[in-house]
Coordinates of C-alpha atoms in Angstrom, one line a residue:
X1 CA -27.7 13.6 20.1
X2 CA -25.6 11.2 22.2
X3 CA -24.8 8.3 19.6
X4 CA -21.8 6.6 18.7
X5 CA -22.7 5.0 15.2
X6 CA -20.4 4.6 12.8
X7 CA -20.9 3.5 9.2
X8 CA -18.5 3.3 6.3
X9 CA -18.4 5.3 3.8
X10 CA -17.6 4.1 0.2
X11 CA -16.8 7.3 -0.9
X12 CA -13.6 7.8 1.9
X13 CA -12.9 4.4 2.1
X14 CA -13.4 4.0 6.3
X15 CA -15.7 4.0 9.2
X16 CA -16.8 7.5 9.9
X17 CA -19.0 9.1 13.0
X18 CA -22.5 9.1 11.9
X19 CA -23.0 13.1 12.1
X20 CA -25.9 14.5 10.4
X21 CA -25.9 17.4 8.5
X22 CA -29.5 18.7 10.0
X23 CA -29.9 16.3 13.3
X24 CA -32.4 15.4 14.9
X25 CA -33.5 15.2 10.7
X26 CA -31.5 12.6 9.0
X27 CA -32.0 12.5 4.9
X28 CA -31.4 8.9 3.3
X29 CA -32.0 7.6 -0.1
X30 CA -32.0 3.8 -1.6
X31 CA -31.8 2.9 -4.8
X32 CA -34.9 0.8 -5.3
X33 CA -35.6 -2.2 -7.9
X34 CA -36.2 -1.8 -11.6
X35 CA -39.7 -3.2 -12.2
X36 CA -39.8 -5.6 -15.1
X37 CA -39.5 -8.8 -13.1
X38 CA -40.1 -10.6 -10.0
X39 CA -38.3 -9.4 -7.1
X40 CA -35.2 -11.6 -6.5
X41 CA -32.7 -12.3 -3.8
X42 CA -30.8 -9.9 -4.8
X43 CA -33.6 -7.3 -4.0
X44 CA -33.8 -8.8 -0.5
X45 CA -30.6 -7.7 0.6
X46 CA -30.2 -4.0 0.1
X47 CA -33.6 -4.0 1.3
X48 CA -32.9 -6.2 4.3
X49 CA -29.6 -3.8 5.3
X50 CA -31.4 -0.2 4.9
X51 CA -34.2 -1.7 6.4
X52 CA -31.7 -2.3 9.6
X53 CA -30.4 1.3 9.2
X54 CA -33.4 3.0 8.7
X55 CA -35.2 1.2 12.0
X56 CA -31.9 2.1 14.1
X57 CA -31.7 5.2 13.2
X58 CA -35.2 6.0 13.8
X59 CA -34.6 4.0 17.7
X60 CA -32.0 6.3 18.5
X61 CA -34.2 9.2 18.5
X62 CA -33.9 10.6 14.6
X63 CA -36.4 12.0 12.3
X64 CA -35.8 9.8 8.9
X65 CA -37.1 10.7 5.8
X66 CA -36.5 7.7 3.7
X67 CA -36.6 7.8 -0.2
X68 CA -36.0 4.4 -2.2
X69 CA -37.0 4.9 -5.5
X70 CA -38.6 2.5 -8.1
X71 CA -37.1 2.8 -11.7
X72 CA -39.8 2.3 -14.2
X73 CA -38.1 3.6 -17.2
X74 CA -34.8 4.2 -18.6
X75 CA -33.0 0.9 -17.4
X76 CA -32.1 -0.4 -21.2
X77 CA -31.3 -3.7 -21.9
X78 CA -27.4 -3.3 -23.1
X79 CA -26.1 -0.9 -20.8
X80 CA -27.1 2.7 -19.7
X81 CA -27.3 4.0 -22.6
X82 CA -28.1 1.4 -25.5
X83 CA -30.8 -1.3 -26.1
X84 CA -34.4 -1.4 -25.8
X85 CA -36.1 -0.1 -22.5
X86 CA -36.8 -3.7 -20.4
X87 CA -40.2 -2.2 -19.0
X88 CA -40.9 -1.3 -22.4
X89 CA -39.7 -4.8 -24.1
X90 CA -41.9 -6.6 -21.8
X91 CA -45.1 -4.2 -22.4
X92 CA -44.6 -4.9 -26.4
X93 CA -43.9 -8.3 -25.9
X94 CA -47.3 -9.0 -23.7
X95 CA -49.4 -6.2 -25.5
X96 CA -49.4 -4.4 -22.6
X97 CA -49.4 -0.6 -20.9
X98 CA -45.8 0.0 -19.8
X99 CA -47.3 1.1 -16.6
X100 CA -49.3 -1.6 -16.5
X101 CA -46.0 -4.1 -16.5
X102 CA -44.8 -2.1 -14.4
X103 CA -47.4 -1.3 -11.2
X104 CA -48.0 -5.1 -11.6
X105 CA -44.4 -5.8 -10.3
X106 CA -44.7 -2.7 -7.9
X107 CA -47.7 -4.9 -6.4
X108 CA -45.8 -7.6 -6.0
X109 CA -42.2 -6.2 -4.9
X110 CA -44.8 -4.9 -2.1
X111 CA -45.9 -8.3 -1.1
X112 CA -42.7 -9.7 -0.8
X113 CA -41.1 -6.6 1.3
X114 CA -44.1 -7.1 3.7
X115 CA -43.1 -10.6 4.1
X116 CA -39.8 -9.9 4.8
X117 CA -40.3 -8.0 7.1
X118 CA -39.4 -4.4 5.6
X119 CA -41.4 -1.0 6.4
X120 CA -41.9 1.0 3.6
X121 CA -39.9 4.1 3.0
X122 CA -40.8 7.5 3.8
X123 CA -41.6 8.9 0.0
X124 CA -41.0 6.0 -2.9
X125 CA -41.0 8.1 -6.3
X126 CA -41.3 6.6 -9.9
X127 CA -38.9 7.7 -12.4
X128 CA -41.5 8.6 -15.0
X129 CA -43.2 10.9 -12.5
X130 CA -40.1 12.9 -12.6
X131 CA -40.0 14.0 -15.7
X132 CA -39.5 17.5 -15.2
X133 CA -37.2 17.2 -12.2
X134 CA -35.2 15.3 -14.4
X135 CA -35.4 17.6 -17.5
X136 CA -34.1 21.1 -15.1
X137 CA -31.2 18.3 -13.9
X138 CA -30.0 18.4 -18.1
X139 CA -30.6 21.7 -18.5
X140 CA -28.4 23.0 -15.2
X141 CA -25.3 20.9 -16.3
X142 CA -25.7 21.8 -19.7
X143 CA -25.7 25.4 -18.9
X144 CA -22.6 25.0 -16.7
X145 CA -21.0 23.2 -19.6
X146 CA -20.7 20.0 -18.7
X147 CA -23.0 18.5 -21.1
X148 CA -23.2 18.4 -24.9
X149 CA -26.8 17.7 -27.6
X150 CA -26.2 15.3 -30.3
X151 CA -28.7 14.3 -32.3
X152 CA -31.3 15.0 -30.4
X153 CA -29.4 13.2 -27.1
X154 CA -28.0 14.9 -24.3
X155 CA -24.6 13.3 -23.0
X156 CA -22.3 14.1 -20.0
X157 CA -19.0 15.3 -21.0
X158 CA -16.9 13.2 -18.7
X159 CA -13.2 14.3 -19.9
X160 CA -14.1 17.7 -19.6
X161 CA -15.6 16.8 -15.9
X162 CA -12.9 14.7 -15.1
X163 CA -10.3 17.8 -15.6
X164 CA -11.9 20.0 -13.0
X165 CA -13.2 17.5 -10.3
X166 CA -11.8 13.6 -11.0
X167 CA -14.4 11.3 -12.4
X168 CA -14.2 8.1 -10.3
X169 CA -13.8 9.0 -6.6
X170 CA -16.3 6.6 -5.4
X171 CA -15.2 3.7 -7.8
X172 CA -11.7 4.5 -7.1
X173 CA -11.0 4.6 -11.2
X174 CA -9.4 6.9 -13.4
X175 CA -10.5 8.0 -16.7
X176 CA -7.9 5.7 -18.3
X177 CA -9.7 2.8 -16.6
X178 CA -13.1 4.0 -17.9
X179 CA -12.1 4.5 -21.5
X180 CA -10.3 0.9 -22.0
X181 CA -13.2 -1.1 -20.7
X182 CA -15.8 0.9 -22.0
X183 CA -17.6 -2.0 -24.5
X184 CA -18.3 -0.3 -28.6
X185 CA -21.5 0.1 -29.0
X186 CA -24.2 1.4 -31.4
X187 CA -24.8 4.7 -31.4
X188 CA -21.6 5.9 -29.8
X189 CA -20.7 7.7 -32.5
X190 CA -23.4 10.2 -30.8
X191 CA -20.5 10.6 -28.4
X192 CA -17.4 12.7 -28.2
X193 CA -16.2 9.8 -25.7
X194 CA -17.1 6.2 -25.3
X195 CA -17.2 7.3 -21.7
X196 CA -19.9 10.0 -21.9
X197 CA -23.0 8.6 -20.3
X198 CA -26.9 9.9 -21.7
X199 CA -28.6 11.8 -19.6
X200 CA -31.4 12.3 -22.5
X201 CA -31.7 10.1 -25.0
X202 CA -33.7 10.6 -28.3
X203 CA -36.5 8.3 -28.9
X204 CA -36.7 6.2 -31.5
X205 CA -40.3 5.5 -33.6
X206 CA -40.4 2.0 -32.1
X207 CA -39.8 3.2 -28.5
X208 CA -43.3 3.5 -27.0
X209 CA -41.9 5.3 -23.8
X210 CA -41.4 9.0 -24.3
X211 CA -41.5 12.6 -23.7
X212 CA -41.2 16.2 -25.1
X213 CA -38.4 17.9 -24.1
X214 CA -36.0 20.9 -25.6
X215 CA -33.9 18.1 -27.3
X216 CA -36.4 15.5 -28.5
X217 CA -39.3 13.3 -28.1
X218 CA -37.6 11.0 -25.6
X219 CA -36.6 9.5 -22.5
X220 CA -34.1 10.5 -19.2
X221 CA -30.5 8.2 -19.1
X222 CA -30.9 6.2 -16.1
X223 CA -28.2 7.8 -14.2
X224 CA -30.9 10.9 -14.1
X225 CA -33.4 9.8 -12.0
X226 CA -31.9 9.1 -8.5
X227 CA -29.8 12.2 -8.2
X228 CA -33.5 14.6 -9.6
X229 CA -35.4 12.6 -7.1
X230 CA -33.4 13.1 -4.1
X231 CA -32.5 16.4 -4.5
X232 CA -36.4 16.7 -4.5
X233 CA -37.0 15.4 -1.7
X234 CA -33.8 15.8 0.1
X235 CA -32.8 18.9 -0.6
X236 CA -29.5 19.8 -2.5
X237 CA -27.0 18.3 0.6
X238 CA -28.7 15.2 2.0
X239 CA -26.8 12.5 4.4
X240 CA -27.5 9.1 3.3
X241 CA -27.3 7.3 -0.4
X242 CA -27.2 3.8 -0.5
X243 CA -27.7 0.4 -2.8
X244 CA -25.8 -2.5 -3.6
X245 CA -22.3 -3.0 -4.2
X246 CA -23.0 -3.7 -8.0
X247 CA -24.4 0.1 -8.0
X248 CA -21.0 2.2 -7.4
X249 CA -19.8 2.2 -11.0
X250 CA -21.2 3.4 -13.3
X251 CA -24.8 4.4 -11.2
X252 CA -23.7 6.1 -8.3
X253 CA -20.3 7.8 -9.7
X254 CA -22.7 9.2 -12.1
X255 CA -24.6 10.5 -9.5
X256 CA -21.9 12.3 -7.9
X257 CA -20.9 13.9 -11.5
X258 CA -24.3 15.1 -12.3
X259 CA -24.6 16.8 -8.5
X260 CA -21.4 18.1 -8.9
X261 CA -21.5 19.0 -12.5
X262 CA -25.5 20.9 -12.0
X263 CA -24.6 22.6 -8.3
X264 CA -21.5 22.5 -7.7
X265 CA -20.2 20.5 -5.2
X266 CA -21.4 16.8 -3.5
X267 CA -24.9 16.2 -2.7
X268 CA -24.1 12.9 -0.4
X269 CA -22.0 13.2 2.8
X270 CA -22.3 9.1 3.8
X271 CA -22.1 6.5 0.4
X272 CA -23.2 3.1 1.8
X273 CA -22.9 -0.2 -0.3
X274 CA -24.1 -3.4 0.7
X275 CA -22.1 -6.9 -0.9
X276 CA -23.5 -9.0 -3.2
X277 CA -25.2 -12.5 -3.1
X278 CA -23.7 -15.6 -4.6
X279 CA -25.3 -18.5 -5.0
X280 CA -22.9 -21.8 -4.4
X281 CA -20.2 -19.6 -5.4
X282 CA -21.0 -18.0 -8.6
X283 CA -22.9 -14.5 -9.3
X284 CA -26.8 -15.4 -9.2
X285 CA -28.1 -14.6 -12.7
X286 CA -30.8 -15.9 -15.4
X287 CA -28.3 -17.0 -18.3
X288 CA -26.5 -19.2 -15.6
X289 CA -30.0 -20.9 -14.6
X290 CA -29.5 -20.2 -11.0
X291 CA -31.7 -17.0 -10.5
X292 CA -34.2 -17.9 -8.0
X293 CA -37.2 -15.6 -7.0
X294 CA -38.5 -14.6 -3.6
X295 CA -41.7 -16.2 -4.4
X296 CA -39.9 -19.9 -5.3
X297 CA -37.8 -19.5 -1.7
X298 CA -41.1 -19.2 -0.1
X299 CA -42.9 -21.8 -2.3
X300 CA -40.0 -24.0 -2.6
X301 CA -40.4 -23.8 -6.6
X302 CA -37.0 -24.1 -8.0
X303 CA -34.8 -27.2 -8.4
X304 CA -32.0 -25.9 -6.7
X305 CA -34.0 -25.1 -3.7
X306 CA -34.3 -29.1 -1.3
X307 CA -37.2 -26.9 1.0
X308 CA -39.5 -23.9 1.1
X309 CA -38.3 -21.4 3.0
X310 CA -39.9 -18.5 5.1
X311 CA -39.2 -14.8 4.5
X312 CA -37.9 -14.8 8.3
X313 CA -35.5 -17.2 7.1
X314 CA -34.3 -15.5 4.2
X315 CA -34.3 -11.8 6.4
X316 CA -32.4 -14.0 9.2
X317 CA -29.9 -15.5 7.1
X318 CA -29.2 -12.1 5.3
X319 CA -28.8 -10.4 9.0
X320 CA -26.4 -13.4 9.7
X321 CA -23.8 -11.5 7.4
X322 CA -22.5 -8.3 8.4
X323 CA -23.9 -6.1 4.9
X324 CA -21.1 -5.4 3.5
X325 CA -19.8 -8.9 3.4
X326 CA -20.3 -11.4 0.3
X327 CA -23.8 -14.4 1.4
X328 CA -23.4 -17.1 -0.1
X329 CA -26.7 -19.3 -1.0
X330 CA -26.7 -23.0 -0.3
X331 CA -29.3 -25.0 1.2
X332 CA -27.1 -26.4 3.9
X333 CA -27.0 -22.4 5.6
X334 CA -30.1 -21.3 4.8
X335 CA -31.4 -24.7 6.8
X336 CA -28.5 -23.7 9.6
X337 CA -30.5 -20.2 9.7
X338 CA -34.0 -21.8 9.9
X339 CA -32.6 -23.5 13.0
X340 CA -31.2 -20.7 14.7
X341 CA -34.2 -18.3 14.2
X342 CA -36.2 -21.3 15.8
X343 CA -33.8 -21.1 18.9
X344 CA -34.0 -17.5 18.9
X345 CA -37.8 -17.6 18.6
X346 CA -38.2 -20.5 21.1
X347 CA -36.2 -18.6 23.5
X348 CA -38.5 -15.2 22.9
X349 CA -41.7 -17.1 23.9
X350 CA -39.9 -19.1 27.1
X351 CA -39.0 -15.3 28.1
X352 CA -43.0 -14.8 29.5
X353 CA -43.1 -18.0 31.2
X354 CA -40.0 -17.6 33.2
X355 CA -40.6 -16.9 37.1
X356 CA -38.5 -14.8 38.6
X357 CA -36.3 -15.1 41.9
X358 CA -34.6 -13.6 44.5
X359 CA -30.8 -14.0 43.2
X360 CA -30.1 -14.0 39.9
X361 CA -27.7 -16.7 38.7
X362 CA -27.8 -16.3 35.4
X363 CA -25.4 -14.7 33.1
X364 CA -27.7 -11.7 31.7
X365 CA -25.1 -9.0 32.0
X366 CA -24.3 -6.1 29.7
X367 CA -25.9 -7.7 26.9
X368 CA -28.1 -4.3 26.4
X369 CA -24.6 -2.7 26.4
X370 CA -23.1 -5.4 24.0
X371 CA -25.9 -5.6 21.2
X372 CA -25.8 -1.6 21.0
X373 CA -22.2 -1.9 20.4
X374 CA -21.9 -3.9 18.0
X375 CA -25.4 -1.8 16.2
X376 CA -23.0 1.2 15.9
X377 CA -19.8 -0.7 14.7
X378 CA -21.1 -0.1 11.4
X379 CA -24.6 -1.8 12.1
X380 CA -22.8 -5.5 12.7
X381 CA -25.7 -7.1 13.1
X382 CA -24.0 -10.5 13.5
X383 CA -22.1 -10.2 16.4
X384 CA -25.7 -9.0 17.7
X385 CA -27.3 -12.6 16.9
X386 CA -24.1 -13.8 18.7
X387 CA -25.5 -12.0 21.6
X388 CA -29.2 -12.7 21.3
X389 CA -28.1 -16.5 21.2
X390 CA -26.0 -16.0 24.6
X391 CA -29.0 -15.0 25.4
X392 CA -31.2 -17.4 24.4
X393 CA -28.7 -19.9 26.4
X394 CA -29.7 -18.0 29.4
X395 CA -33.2 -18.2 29.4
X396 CA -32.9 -21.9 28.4
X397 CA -31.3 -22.5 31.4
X398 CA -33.5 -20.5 33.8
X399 CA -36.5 -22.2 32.5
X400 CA -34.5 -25.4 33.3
X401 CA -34.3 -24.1 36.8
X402 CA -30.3 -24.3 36.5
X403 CA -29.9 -20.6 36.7
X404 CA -32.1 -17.9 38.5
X405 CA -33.0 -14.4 38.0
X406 CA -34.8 -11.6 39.8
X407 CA -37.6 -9.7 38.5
X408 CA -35.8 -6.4 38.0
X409 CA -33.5 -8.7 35.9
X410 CA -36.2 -10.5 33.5
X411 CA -37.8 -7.2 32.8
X412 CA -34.3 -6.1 31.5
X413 CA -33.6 -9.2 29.6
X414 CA -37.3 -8.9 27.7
X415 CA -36.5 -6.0 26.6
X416 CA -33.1 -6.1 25.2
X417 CA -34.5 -9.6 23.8
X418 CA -37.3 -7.9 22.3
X419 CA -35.6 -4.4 21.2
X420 CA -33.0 -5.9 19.2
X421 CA -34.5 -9.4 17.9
X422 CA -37.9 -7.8 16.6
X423 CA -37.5 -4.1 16.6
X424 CA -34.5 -3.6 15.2
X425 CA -33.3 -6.9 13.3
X426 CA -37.0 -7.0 12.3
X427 CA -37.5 -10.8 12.8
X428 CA -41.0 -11.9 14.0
X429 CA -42.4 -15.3 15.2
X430 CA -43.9 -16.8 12.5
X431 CA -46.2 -19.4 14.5
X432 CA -49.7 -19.1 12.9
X433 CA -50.6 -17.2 16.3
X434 CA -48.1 -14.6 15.4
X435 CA -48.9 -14.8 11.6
X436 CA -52.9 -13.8 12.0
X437 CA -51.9 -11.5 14.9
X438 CA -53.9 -13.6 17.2
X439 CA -51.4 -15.1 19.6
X440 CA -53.1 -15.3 22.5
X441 CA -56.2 -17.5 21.9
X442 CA -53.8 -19.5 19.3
X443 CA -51.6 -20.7 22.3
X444 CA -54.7 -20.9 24.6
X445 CA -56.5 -23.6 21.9
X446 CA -53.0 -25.4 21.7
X447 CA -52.9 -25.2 25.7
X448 CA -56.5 -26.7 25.7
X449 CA -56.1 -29.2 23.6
X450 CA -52.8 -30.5 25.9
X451 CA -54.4 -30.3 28.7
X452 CA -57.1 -32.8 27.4
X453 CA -54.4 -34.9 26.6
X454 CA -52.9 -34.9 30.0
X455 CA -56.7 -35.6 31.0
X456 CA -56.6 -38.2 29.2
X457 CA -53.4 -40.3 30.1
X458 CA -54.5 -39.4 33.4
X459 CA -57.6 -41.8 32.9
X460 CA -55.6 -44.1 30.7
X461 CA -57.3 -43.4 27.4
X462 CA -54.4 -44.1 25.7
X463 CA -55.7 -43.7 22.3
X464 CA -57.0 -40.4 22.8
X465 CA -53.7 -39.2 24.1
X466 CA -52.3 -40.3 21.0
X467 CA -54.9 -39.1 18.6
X468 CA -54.4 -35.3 20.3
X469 CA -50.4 -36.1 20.1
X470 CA -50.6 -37.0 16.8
X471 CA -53.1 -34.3 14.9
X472 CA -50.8 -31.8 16.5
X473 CA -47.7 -33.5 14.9
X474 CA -49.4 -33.8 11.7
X475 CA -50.1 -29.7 12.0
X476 CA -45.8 -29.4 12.2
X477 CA -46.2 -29.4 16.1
X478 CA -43.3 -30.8 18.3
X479 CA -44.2 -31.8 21.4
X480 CA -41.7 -32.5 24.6
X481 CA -43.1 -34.0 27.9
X482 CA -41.6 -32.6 31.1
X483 CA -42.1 -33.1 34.8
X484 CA -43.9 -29.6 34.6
X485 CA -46.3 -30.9 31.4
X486 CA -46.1 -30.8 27.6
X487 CA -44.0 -28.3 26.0
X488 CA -44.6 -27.5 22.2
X489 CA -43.2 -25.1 19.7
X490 CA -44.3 -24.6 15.9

């Protein structure tokens, strides 16, 4: 396949040729969101960036089978491997089924990705319906002997790992590293190291999440579930593992030890990381009283937020970052990006009124060959905006009648506009036309009722004029008289 895309990869540290290991079929798992809580900023980036990946790779002509997982048990409260389960907390807490704290924040991680804009993935597995995947996973490294039981736990033996393959090749760490900022905590006497992770723990009486297994009435470490899933549905050597930056250590080096430590060798050729959000500066979290849900950006429900904001805002102004650079929340930039998506979207629905000519004066080269480019530079999906804007310049000024294009030209343009701002970037007009899929006879009733406006100035019934002008103002219309007629946008 002819394709220049290049992506970095954590794991070698540099931009590497995308080159599949079973083209046209590409293989990519995302780690998904824990489900205790309502779904975050923080969930609306890596989903926002493997969103981008996922729809490029599919445009260029692959076959993607997309896995992003939802974690629905194991994730403790401490760390990995200590504290009560956080599904399970919740469930006590609200004398609830576990599963029933859990599906309810399935539902609504749904809602939100639909908002924003995100397809779902090919196959999206639960944790506890993996049971047994992740069961074989404990028993293969324990029979290659790199995995110990105590007390009814099974832990991964990383000093005896680290010898024969080098724990922390994603991470860049050593095992010196690990051990002196490894935190003391209960139950590590369990362990031969503090750095030994659980890849089963034991259950204790209180813990209402459980399962038999050879060891113990209990549950799988977290670290478990990602690397029995994929190799499910992946297969043992698969192209694609992604998540946020936060993820590398200790998730996703754990990964690469249990793959390693159960089969042999890697089970990931390409380790993709998107950066982190910040909010004014400082890490977005609850104990710092700046955590702010999807739902309060779109409702406006938080004090740090001055506006309501749309999910196309929130998908544009995480596109406006390349992914692997740290975004920054304020609401001075997320008002810059509700701007620009407006110019971006204005300029989409000037793009079926323009009429085209015989010359075209207007500069509307390359930029087909330009957006691609910058797609396969490691999906840099801001210097594409930078291009769509050029763009949007251009059609401004044809519409203005300073600049000219032929038809051959337009049809070009449309679809560059329309392949890279909506099918690929993902952004969509959120007039209420566009928002109840009804665009047409939404812009005809909004036509109709300017047109009885200009029939009214026409017979001087001023008032009228003004009550039409001022109903659709009311409604968040703008309205711009021209020599031509009225123009409006939402």
């Amino acid at each position: 396949m002819d394709t220049k895309l290049t992506i970095y990869n954590t794991l070698t540290r540099r931009k590497e040729v995308f080159e599949p290991l079973h083209a046209p079929h590409v293989g990519m798992y995302v780690c998904g969101p824990t489900v205790y809580g309502d779904p975050h900023l923080g969930h609306a980036r890596p989903a926002i960036t493997f969103d981008l990946l996922f729809r490029y790779l599919r445009w260029l002509g692959y076959k993607v089978r997309y896995v992003r997982n939802i974690t629905d048990v194991g994730h403790l409260e401490h760390d990995a491997d200590d504290g009560e389960d956080k599904i399970a907390k919740k469930a006590r807490l609200e004398q609830l089924e576990p599963m029933e704290v859990a599906q309810y924040y399935i539902n609504r991680y749904h809602k939100a990705m639909d908002a924003l804009g995100v397809l779902p993935p090919s196959i999206e597995p639960l944790a506890s319906g993996h049971i047994i995947e992740q069961i074989k996973l404990v028993e293969e490294i324990l029979a290659n002997g790199y995995a110990y039981v105590s007390h009814g736990s099974v832990y991964f033996d990383v000093t005896k790992y680290d010898k024969a393959h080098h724990y922390g090749r994603l991470s860049g760490r050593n095992l010196d590293e690990v051990l002196n900022t490894t935190r003391e905590l209960d139950g590590q006497d369990e362990k031969h190291n503090p750095a030994d992770f659980a890849l089963w723990k034991s259950a204790q009486p209180e813990h209402i999440m459980r399962w038999p297994s050879p060891w113990s009435d209990g549950f799988p470490g977290w670290h478990c579930e990602c690397t029995a899933m994929g190799r499910k549905y992946l297969g043992a050597h698969f192209d694609i593992h992604g998540g946020g930056m936060d993820l590398i250590f200790p998730h996703h080096e754990c990964e690469i030890a249990q793959s390693v430590a159960s089969q042999g060798d890697d089970m990931v050729r390409y380790w993709m990381h998107n950066n982190m959000i910040t909010i004014n500066g400082t890490k977005m979290g609850k104990s710092l009283g700046n955590f702010i849900t999807l739902e309060q950006f779109f409702t406006g429900s938080h004090e740090l937020l001055a506006q309501a904001y749309s999910p196309m805002t929130i998908r544009f102004f995480i596109l406006q970052a390349h992914y692997r650079s740290t975004v920054d929340f304020s609401n001075e930039a997320l008002q810059a990006a509700e701007k620009g998506l407006q110019r971006l979207m204005d300029a989409a629905r000037l793009l079926d009124k323009l009429v085209p000519s015989d010359t075209t004066t207007a500069d509307v080269a390359g930029f087909g060959d330009k957006c691609r480019a910058a797609m396969d530079d490691d999906l840099n999906s801001p210097v594409v905006i930078a291009h769509l804007f050029d763009a949007a310049k251009a059609i401004n000024s044809i519409h203005a009648g300073t600049a000219a294009i032929t038809a051959a030209d337009l049809d070009e343009l449309k679809s560059v506009f329309r392949t890279y701002a909506f099918d690929l970037l993902g952004l969509r007009d959120e007039t209420a036309g566009a928002a109840t899929g009804d665009n047409s006879a939404f812009e005809g009733a909004v036509d109709m009722l300017l047109r009885l406006r200009q029939d009214a100035k026409a017979n001087k019934d001023w008032a009228t004029a003004d009550k039409i002008r001022d109903g659709l103002s009311a409604l968040g219309f703008t309205l711009k008289d021209t020599k031509d007629g009225t123009e409006w946008r939402l």
